[in-house]
XYZ file of C-alpha atoms in Angstrom:
573
model
C -17.896 -54.039 61.445
C -19.944 -51.717 59.272
C -20.344 -52.335 55.549
C -22.417 -50.234 53.179
C -23.751 -51.934 50.073
C -24.034 -49.952 46.831
C -25.762 -52.335 44.465
C -25.519 -56.115 44.461
C -21.840 -56.379 43.524
C -20.096 -53.470 45.283
C -18.892 -53.456 48.911
C -17.517 -50.747 51.162
C -15.399 -51.366 54.248
C -12.048 -50.783 55.916
C -8.582 -51.989 54.908
C -8.530 -54.318 57.935
C -11.795 -55.920 56.888
C -10.485 -56.571 53.385
C -7.104 -57.971 54.469
C -8.483 -59.852 57.480
C -10.367 -62.345 55.342
C -13.840 -60.989 56.051
C -14.791 -61.257 52.408
C -13.684 -64.558 50.902
C -16.841 -66.391 49.929
C -17.633 -64.134 46.954
C -17.938 -64.741 43.237
C -15.255 -63.190 41.059
C -15.889 -59.673 39.854
C -17.019 -58.003 43.068
C -15.707 -54.476 43.750
C -14.423 -53.382 47.187
C -14.055 -49.707 48.205
C -11.891 -48.957 51.220
C -13.494 -46.228 53.281
C -10.223 -45.381 55.042
C -7.548 -46.109 52.419
C -9.579 -44.640 49.529
C -8.504 -47.536 47.303
C -10.520 -49.773 45.006
C -10.068 -53.526 44.560
C -11.558 -56.317 42.500
C -12.098 -59.896 43.787
C -10.822 -62.518 41.327
C -12.272 -65.409 43.298
C -9.183 -65.849 45.449
C -7.651 -62.464 46.273
C -8.431 -58.771 46.113
C -6.483 -57.053 43.333
C -5.988 -53.327 43.014
C -8.250 -52.033 40.271
C -5.262 -50.811 38.253
C -4.347 -54.475 37.671
C -7.880 -55.688 37.112
C -8.801 -57.097 33.689
C -10.045 -54.542 31.182
C -13.436 -56.241 31.181
C -14.145 -54.770 34.611
C -15.681 -51.350 34.015
C -16.919 -49.070 36.784
C -17.114 -45.501 37.877
C -16.567 -43.831 41.210
C -17.035 -40.263 42.336
C -16.986 -38.170 45.480
C -20.295 -36.660 46.475
C -19.448 -33.125 47.682
C -22.586 -33.000 49.801
C -21.637 -35.801 52.203
C -17.952 -36.492 51.384
C -18.645 -40.199 50.942
C -17.561 -42.403 48.101
C -20.304 -43.702 45.886
C -19.824 -46.308 43.195
C -21.743 -48.243 40.627
C -20.865 -51.193 38.462
C -20.946 -50.675 34.711
C -23.627 -52.293 32.568
C -22.696 -54.772 29.811
C -19.037 -53.851 30.015
C -19.682 -50.123 29.662
C -17.065 -47.784 31.049
C -18.619 -45.221 33.338
C -16.484 -42.317 34.486
C -16.872 -39.336 36.756
C -14.506 -36.836 38.326
C -14.304 -35.240 41.743
C -13.394 -31.858 40.216
C -9.650 -32.157 39.500
C -7.773 -29.337 37.797
C -7.893 -31.105 34.437
C -10.427 -33.846 33.778
C -9.620 -34.025 30.045
C -6.951 -36.781 30.110
C -9.097 -39.183 32.095
C -12.241 -38.603 30.036
C -10.360 -38.796 26.729
C -8.663 -42.011 27.854
C -12.064 -43.501 28.655
C -13.357 -42.448 25.218
C -10.344 -44.038 23.517
C -10.623 -47.330 25.451
C -11.226 -49.856 22.657
C -12.494 -52.479 25.121
C -15.331 -50.148 26.119
C -17.695 -51.481 23.463
C -20.903 -49.707 24.566
C -18.817 -46.563 25.087
C -20.681 -44.983 27.993
C -19.031 -42.058 29.787
C -21.012 -41.177 32.904
C -20.495 -37.693 34.363
C -21.118 -37.268 38.066
C -23.643 -34.773 39.417
C -22.584 -31.630 41.295
C -19.207 -31.746 39.561
C -17.255 -29.423 37.281
C -14.970 -31.015 34.702
C -12.261 -28.578 33.559
C -11.046 -29.480 30.067
C -7.542 -28.026 30.050
C -5.634 -30.364 27.734
C -6.099 -29.753 23.996
C -6.356 -32.463 21.343
C -4.566 -30.931 18.375
C -6.230 -31.027 14.987
C -8.163 -28.912 12.569
C -9.835 -27.557 14.561
C -8.285 -28.080 17.989
C -10.725 -29.534 20.489
C -11.073 -30.528 24.140
C -12.514 -34.001 23.616
C -12.324 -36.097 20.473
C -15.485 -38.201 20.078
C -15.670 -41.664 18.530
C -18.372 -43.868 17.075
C -20.657 -45.747 19.444
C -20.103 -43.251 22.242
C -22.549 -42.006 24.861
C -21.619 -39.128 27.158
C -24.300 -38.799 29.788
C -24.479 -36.569 32.832
C -26.888 -36.083 35.708
C -28.322 -32.803 34.433
C -26.805 -29.313 34.505
C -24.845 -29.998 37.677
C -22.563 -32.202 35.522
C -20.590 -29.370 33.954
C -17.868 -29.368 31.287
C -15.874 -26.149 30.887
C -13.189 -25.252 28.360
C -9.617 -24.565 29.362
C -8.783 -21.594 31.554
C -5.857 -20.086 29.631
C -4.827 -19.553 26.042
C -6.943 -19.595 22.886
C -10.340 -21.177 22.560
C -11.220 -24.521 21.042
C -14.148 -26.756 20.148
C -15.515 -28.349 23.295
C -16.669 -31.729 21.915
C -15.642 -32.705 18.374
C -16.375 -35.731 16.215
C -15.687 -36.394 12.538
C -16.969 -39.348 10.478
C -18.643 -40.859 13.543
C -21.850 -42.860 13.964
C -24.191 -43.662 16.831
C -23.173 -40.871 19.190
C -25.411 -39.711 22.057
C -24.655 -36.565 24.068
C -27.143 -36.136 26.898
C -27.934 -34.558 30.244
C -24.963 -32.307 30.994
C -23.883 -28.672 30.810
C -21.126 -27.401 28.545
C -19.951 -23.853 29.151
C -17.687 -21.745 26.939
C -16.877 -19.510 29.867
C -13.733 -21.017 31.294
C -13.017 -21.615 34.957
C -11.808 -18.025 35.393
C -15.082 -16.684 34.003
C -13.700 -15.495 30.651
C -14.902 -16.480 27.212
C -12.327 -18.064 24.938
C -12.250 -15.305 22.366
C -10.451 -17.260 19.656
C -12.824 -20.251 19.654
C -12.971 -21.890 16.257
C -16.462 -23.294 16.207
C -18.345 -23.329 19.444
C -19.170 -25.820 22.139
C -20.106 -28.965 20.168
C -19.266 -29.821 16.550
C -19.990 -33.104 14.760
C -18.948 -33.199 11.133
C -17.556 -35.407 8.357
C -15.109 -35.147 5.506
C -16.413 -34.151 2.064
C -18.508 -36.906 0.514
C -19.160 -38.614 3.850
C -21.660 -38.347 6.696
C -21.646 -38.645 10.434
C -24.836 -40.616 11.088
C -27.276 -41.150 13.922
C -26.132 -38.304 16.181
C -28.283 -37.115 19.088
C -27.780 -34.082 21.322
C -30.449 -34.144 24.019
C -31.093 -32.192 27.229
C -27.791 -30.295 27.047
C -27.320 -26.918 28.715
C -25.108 -25.178 26.156
C -23.872 -21.779 27.341
C -21.528 -18.963 26.320
C -20.250 -20.237 23.014
C -17.894 -17.971 21.081
C -19.471 -19.119 17.818
C -22.030 -21.902 17.282
C -23.586 -23.628 20.279
C -24.274 -27.091 18.808
C -23.348 -27.580 15.152
C -23.914 -30.650 12.978
C -22.210 -30.537 9.584
C -22.495 -33.275 6.949
C -24.711 -35.373 9.204
C -27.549 -37.759 8.419
C -30.343 -38.759 10.796
C -29.215 -36.316 13.475
C -31.290 -34.810 16.261
C -31.094 -31.775 18.539
C -33.877 -32.056 21.091
C -34.833 -30.546 24.451
C -31.653 -28.491 24.804
C -31.234 -25.128 26.518
C -28.922 -22.801 24.580
C -27.943 -19.320 25.773
C -25.444 -16.615 24.799
C -24.026 -18.014 21.565
C -21.905 -16.220 18.971
C -20.162 -14.009 21.459
C -17.715 -13.172 18.670
C -18.537 -11.098 15.607
C -18.979 -12.745 12.220
C -21.701 -14.181 10.034
C -23.063 -17.698 9.951
C -23.279 -18.991 13.527
C -26.372 -20.100 15.387
C -27.324 -21.519 18.740
C -28.289 -24.734 16.944
C -27.329 -25.338 13.333
C -27.096 -27.832 10.483
C -24.737 -27.177 7.567
C -22.982 -28.643 4.545
C -25.252 -31.211 2.930
C -26.863 -32.524 6.090
C -29.903 -34.755 5.610
C -32.864 -35.729 7.757
C -32.132 -33.442 10.682
C -34.538 -32.522 13.465
C -34.357 -29.494 15.788
C -37.251 -29.895 18.229
C -38.327 -28.841 21.691
C -35.347 -26.590 22.426
C -35.213 -23.351 24.415
C -32.886 -20.664 23.046
C -32.087 -17.338 24.680
C -30.004 -14.360 23.520
C -28.310 -16.023 20.570
C -26.113 -13.341 19.037
C -26.393 -14.569 15.457
C -29.348 -16.803 14.653
C -31.072 -18.929 17.236
C -31.486 -21.741 14.680
C -29.683 -21.879 11.339
C -29.786 -24.183 8.305
C -26.897 -23.184 6.033
C -26.082 -24.506 2.562
C -24.442 -21.645 0.755
C -21.596 -23.322 -1.171
C -21.514 -25.797 -4.048
C -22.443 -29.285 -2.872
C -23.819 -28.066 0.448
C -27.487 -28.868 -0.136
C -29.367 -29.640 3.093
C -32.543 -31.665 2.757
C -35.507 -32.910 4.782
C -34.935 -30.733 7.832
C -37.559 -30.178 10.554
C -37.527 -27.188 12.938
C -40.441 -27.623 15.310
C -41.795 -26.672 18.723
C -38.837 -24.553 19.786
C -39.002 -21.495 22.024
C -36.773 -18.486 21.253
C -36.528 -15.283 23.239
C -34.245 -12.312 23.649
C -33.990 -9.887 26.533
C -32.125 -7.085 24.746
C -34.183 -4.138 23.480
C -31.695 -3.423 20.687
C -31.253 -5.891 17.813
C -28.713 -8.606 18.404
C -26.310 -8.483 15.496
C -23.723 -10.538 13.727
C -21.199 -8.727 11.616
C -23.367 -5.611 11.609
C -26.899 -6.968 11.282
C -29.165 -9.732 12.517
C -30.459 -12.222 9.961
C -33.285 -13.944 11.777
C -34.134 -16.023 14.812
C -34.717 -18.908 12.404
C -32.609 -18.659 9.236
C -32.657 -21.043 6.278
C -30.012 -19.919 3.810
C -29.094 -21.463 0.467
C -27.011 -20.605 -2.545
C -27.814 -17.669 -4.807
C -26.891 -19.746 -7.859
C -28.480 -23.139 -7.200
C -32.134 -23.276 -6.263
C -31.998 -26.927 -5.194
C -30.258 -26.129 -1.903
C -32.089 -26.692 1.384
C -34.920 -28.782 0.022
C -37.995 -29.736 1.997
C -37.519 -27.710 5.172
C -40.437 -27.667 7.617
C -40.607 -24.807 10.146
C -43.602 -25.422 12.379
C -45.096 -24.447 15.724
C -42.203 -22.389 17.037
C -42.656 -19.579 19.557
C -40.436 -16.580 18.789
C -40.007 -13.330 20.694
C -37.905 -11.327 18.267
C -36.294 -7.988 17.718
C -35.365 -8.760 14.124
C -36.628 -11.251 11.497
C -38.601 -13.974 13.224
C -38.152 -16.342 10.254
C -35.818 -15.499 7.378
C -35.588 -17.560 4.191
C -32.677 -16.637 1.903
C -32.413 -18.681 -1.313
C -34.109 -21.293 0.813
C -35.683 -23.602 -1.752
C -38.725 -25.645 -0.780
C -40.131 -24.697 2.624
C -43.287 -25.050 4.643
C -43.712 -22.422 7.362
C -46.757 -23.046 9.530
C -48.215 -22.587 12.971
C -45.451 -20.301 14.235
C -46.051 -17.518 16.769
C -43.890 -14.495 15.922
C -43.903 -11.605 18.373
C -41.968 -8.348 18.342
C -44.038 -6.619 21.002
C -42.047 -4.058 22.989
C -39.131 -3.739 20.577
C -39.570 -0.258 19.171
C -36.274 -0.413 17.273
C -37.166 -3.603 15.387
C -36.879 -2.820 11.661
C -37.430 -6.323 10.302
C -40.329 -8.399 8.975
C -42.129 -11.178 10.765
C -41.570 -13.739 7.975
C -39.183 -12.807 5.182
C -38.339 -14.753 2.023
C -35.973 -13.504 -0.637
C -33.953 -14.889 -3.519
C -34.330 -18.391 -4.901
C -37.345 -19.564 -2.945
C -39.704 -21.997 -4.624
C -42.633 -24.130 -3.590
C -42.997 -22.175 -0.356
C -46.167 -22.632 1.663
C -46.618 -20.062 4.453
C -49.787 -20.671 6.432
C -51.506 -20.436 9.805
C -48.862 -18.251 11.454
C -49.511 -15.547 14.081
C -47.411 -12.420 13.520
C -47.630 -9.587 16.073
C -46.143 -6.100 15.728
C -43.235 -6.646 13.338
C -41.099 -3.599 12.638
C -41.813 -3.626 8.896
C -43.876 -6.154 6.884
C -45.894 -8.959 8.358
C -44.916 -11.293 5.498
C -42.457 -10.126 2.828
C -41.730 -12.323 -0.206
C -39.313 -10.949 -2.786
C -38.200 -12.432 -6.101
C -39.254 -16.038 -5.576
C -40.090 -18.482 -8.327
C -42.099 -21.667 -8.540
C -45.260 -21.939 -6.432
C -45.906 -19.555 -3.544
C -48.879 -19.834 -1.176
C -49.711 -17.496 1.719
C -52.832 -18.727 3.477
C -54.744 -18.242 6.719
C -52.149 -16.144 8.537
C -53.086 -13.681 11.275
C -51.088 -10.457 11.065
C -51.431 -7.693 13.633
C -50.138 -4.104 13.791
C -47.322 -4.132 11.236
C -44.964 -1.247 10.395
C -43.991 -0.538 13.978
C -41.084 1.645 12.920
C -42.446 3.883 10.128
C -45.978 5.025 9.349
C -47.526 4.257 5.938
C -44.449 2.446 4.591
C -44.998 -1.276 5.141
C -47.818 -3.718 4.412
C -49.444 -6.713 6.013
C -48.386 -8.944 3.098
C -45.991 -7.777 0.380
C -45.243 -9.945 -2.671
C -42.860 -8.467 -5.223
C -41.124 -9.900 -8.275
C -38.080 -8.038 -9.562
C -35.214 -8.372 -12.036
C -37.026 -10.532 -14.597
C -37.856 -13.250 -12.043
C -41.015 -15.270 -12.705
C -43.375 -16.579 -10.062
C -45.161 -19.584 -11.588
C -48.126 -19.609 -9.186
C -49.030 -17.307 -6.301
C -51.953 -17.764 -3.914
C -52.853 -15.283 -1.185
C -56.090 -16.206 0.518
C -57.824 -16.444 3.847
C -55.478 -14.080 5.693
C -56.622 -11.819 8.533
C -54.684 -8.528 8.636
C -55.453 -5.885 11.267
C -54.167 -2.510 12.427
C -56.173 -1.402 15.477
C -53.915 1.379 16.782
C -56.712 3.951 16.676
C -55.576 7.325 15.402
C -51.958 6.154 15.096
C -52.451 3.465 12.446
C -49.220 2.728 10.573
C -49.949 -0.089 8.087
C -49.808 1.065 4.460
C -51.702 -1.560 2.391
C -53.299 -4.690 3.708
C -51.909 -6.653 0.742
C -49.523 -5.211 -1.850
C -48.494 -7.169 -4.958
C -45.941 -5.615 -7.270
C -43.849 -6.362 -10.348
C -40.809 -4.190 -11.106
C -37.826 -4.417 -13.470
C -39.541 -6.970 -15.746
C -40.611 -9.203 -12.875
C -43.561 -11.529 -13.573
C -46.202 -13.076 -11.325
C -48.324 -15.711 -13.104
C -51.478 -17.524 -12.029
C -52.166 -15.088 -9.221
C -55.078 -15.788 -6.911
C -56.026 -13.292 -4.196
C -59.250 -14.178 -2.454
C -61.144 -14.214 0.835
C -58.696 -12.042 2.781
C -59.814 -9.692 5.555
C -57.920 -6.435 6.078
C -58.773 -3.494 8.310
C -57.036 -0.368 9.567
C -54.813 0.198 6.524
C -53.907 3.805 5.653
C -53.766 2.883 1.940
C -55.610 0.094 0.098
C -56.906 -3.253 1.206
C -55.446 -4.753 -1.996
C -52.960 -2.841 -4.121
C -51.672 -4.523 -7.295
C -48.905 -2.523 -8.961
C -47.152 -3.083 -12.295
C -48.076 -4.929 -15.464
C -46.355 -8.289 -15.081
C -49.293 -10.183 -13.594
C -51.512 -12.959 -14.850
C -54.262 -14.611 -12.841
C -55.974 -17.938 -12.530
C -58.934 -16.224 -10.910
C -59.669 -12.521 -11.257
C -62.441 -10.039 -10.735
C -62.882 -6.328 -10.991
C -64.857 -3.304 -12.071
C -64.134 -2.024 -15.577
C -65.285 1.098 -17.512
C -64.846 1.154 -21.292
C -65.831 3.471 -24.151
C -69.166 2.866 -25.879
C -70.031 3.026 -29.588
C -69.388 -0.584 -30.647
C -71.471 -3.757 -30.560
C -68.414 -5.720 -29.339
C -66.950 -4.820 -25.967
C -63.651 -6.254 -24.693
C -62.867 -6.562 -20.975
C -59.224 -7.672 -20.310
C -59.237 -10.492 -17.770
C -55.452 -10.907 -17.268
C -55.790 -14.643 -16.733
C -53.017 -17.028 -17.703
C -55.314 -18.624 -20.299
C -58.859 -18.246 -21.588
C -61.316 -18.456 -18.667
C -63.947 -21.084 -18.269
C -67.438 -19.856 -19.202
C -68.798 -22.002 -16.364
C -68.996 -19.566 -13.466
C -68.081 -16.510 -15.543
C -70.117 -13.470 -14.471
C -70.567 -10.004 -16.010
C -72.916 -7.461 -14.391
C -73.709 -4.103 -16.107
C -73.352 -1.172 -13.710
C -74.202 1.812 -15.932
C -77.379 2.638 -17.884
C -75.560 2.633 -21.237
C -74.279 -0.904 -20.533
C -77.772 -2.335 -20.127
C -79.215 -4.529 -22.839
C -79.007 -8.105 -23.986
C -75.626 -9.546 -24.915
C -73.907 -12.906 -24.984
C -70.404 -13.635 -23.743
C -67.435 -15.287 -25.431
C -63.827 -15.462 -24.254
C -60.334 -15.714 -25.608
C -56.864 -15.754 -24.077
C -56.968 -11.997 -23.472
C -60.523 -10.737 -23.100
C -64.035 -11.368 -21.912
C -65.996 -10.412 -25.038
C -69.517 -8.925 -24.754
C -71.526 -9.275 -27.974
C -74.481 -6.846 -28.236
C -77.044 -7.088 -31.113
C -76.560 -3.343 -31.726
C -73.936 -0.688 -31.231
C -73.782 0.575 -27.686
C -74.236 4.298 -26.957
C -71.132 6.326 -27.754
C -69.213 7.869 -24.898
C -66.019 7.897 -22.865
C -65.914 5.226 -20.183
C -69.702 5.190 -20.219
C -69.994 1.400 -20.093
C -69.297 -0.001 -16.617
C -69.252 -3.669 -15.601
C -68.472 -5.812 -12.568
C -67.047 -9.155 -13.580
C -65.300 -12.285 -12.326
C -63.579 -15.074 -14.216
C -61.320 -18.029 -13.543
C -59.419 -20.617 -15.525
C -61.148 -23.338 -13.533
C -64.279 -22.943 -11.527
């Protein structure tokens, strides 16, 4: 007699061994697997009962290992239901039944390794889906060899769907939008995984971890109206295989709160790699973290959605409500891009730091490294590395509130067109007002020898009644520009620290030098240095809200622009 033990409460043997009384002195609850009859029994203390008649409290899983054609089994833990398939034509009914089992309190669905699970049956709803998730559920595989695939015929569907659910963990399996015949479901309604909630509600404590998410017609993994949700350590490839706008490899939407996208690898995402969307009334997303992700593409032409790419990382809010998408942190991501590396559209409060943005080798890239437009406010962009973007290194257009661009390293911008784009470009248009703007400590370089393409190192511009107040530009290093190191254009600027060289007409004992500060400068630290012979002589300095005023004891020599001065002033020292 040969018996193989699989754990302390599972036996394997022949039908004759079971019926011949070999195993009688056992505690109730033991599981017996017949190696010849391929049946499963439970010992109730007196007799062996077929598992179909066993009490619901007995939870187990069994699967066929294709490598050695032997049954393997394991007892469930704490009443958890653990399920795996041997690769039947439709695994959906069995898995959905296990999900729906109300006695399965811990709700664990275990997917076997080296196994494909075709999901043929559809759960009807809006949208239709393969598997309907419930609260308290864990679906766990054995890595990418545990593979879920959508149905092989007919229209596409959501792979895994949950609405108004809590405490859901999806982990360690592959989900593939290419069906078992190798075709993408072209009419998919939302991608491979969607967790959402009805208006005014949240799905809470949702975790997608170590999932291989491939070939999604629209979004790869999408969390909508979720709170305390996490997407970590996933591999996502070939998403948004359909045209359209607003789908990402990984995305949060519709008033989600406290979401984290961290440690993921994303490849060839046809729309955005990562998207935070809140473009309709009531769809504010808040306290989102996008960190330590790696994004690459292998196509040399821009991946597009509906006619144009919008960014490997996109944070998009409403054009009419600046409170959308509050407190987003985008940090320490590595991006190989052929369009916008990071794109902020009406994005609200954001911190963008420590990201590595590369467009090297993409000659057709016509997009900026970091781009912010529309209703952006309180945006802090610092310590990023930006290499060879097609247009601007950093482009900020029509923001309001407080903008800071500090300590970024920008290299060889304007890959597409010579003398058209700048290292940093800040522009205010259409009567928009920037409350405070700081550009300091940036290192901007064009070292392409005789083929330099960067226009200005830093360009700051106001057009169409745009206003930039409390501007501070200091301690930046630029080299290789074909135009100016610093080019300030337009009249709608005020400064909190300013300096310059000014020439004025002589002939008066009182000389005014406009300082363009937001208020009267402090006299502590104010400097004025005469540069021309006619400007020499003793004078004392006073200030008002408009001018630095030089008071000579006598009229200065008459002339046109014969008095030259270098000066610096600030509101606070």
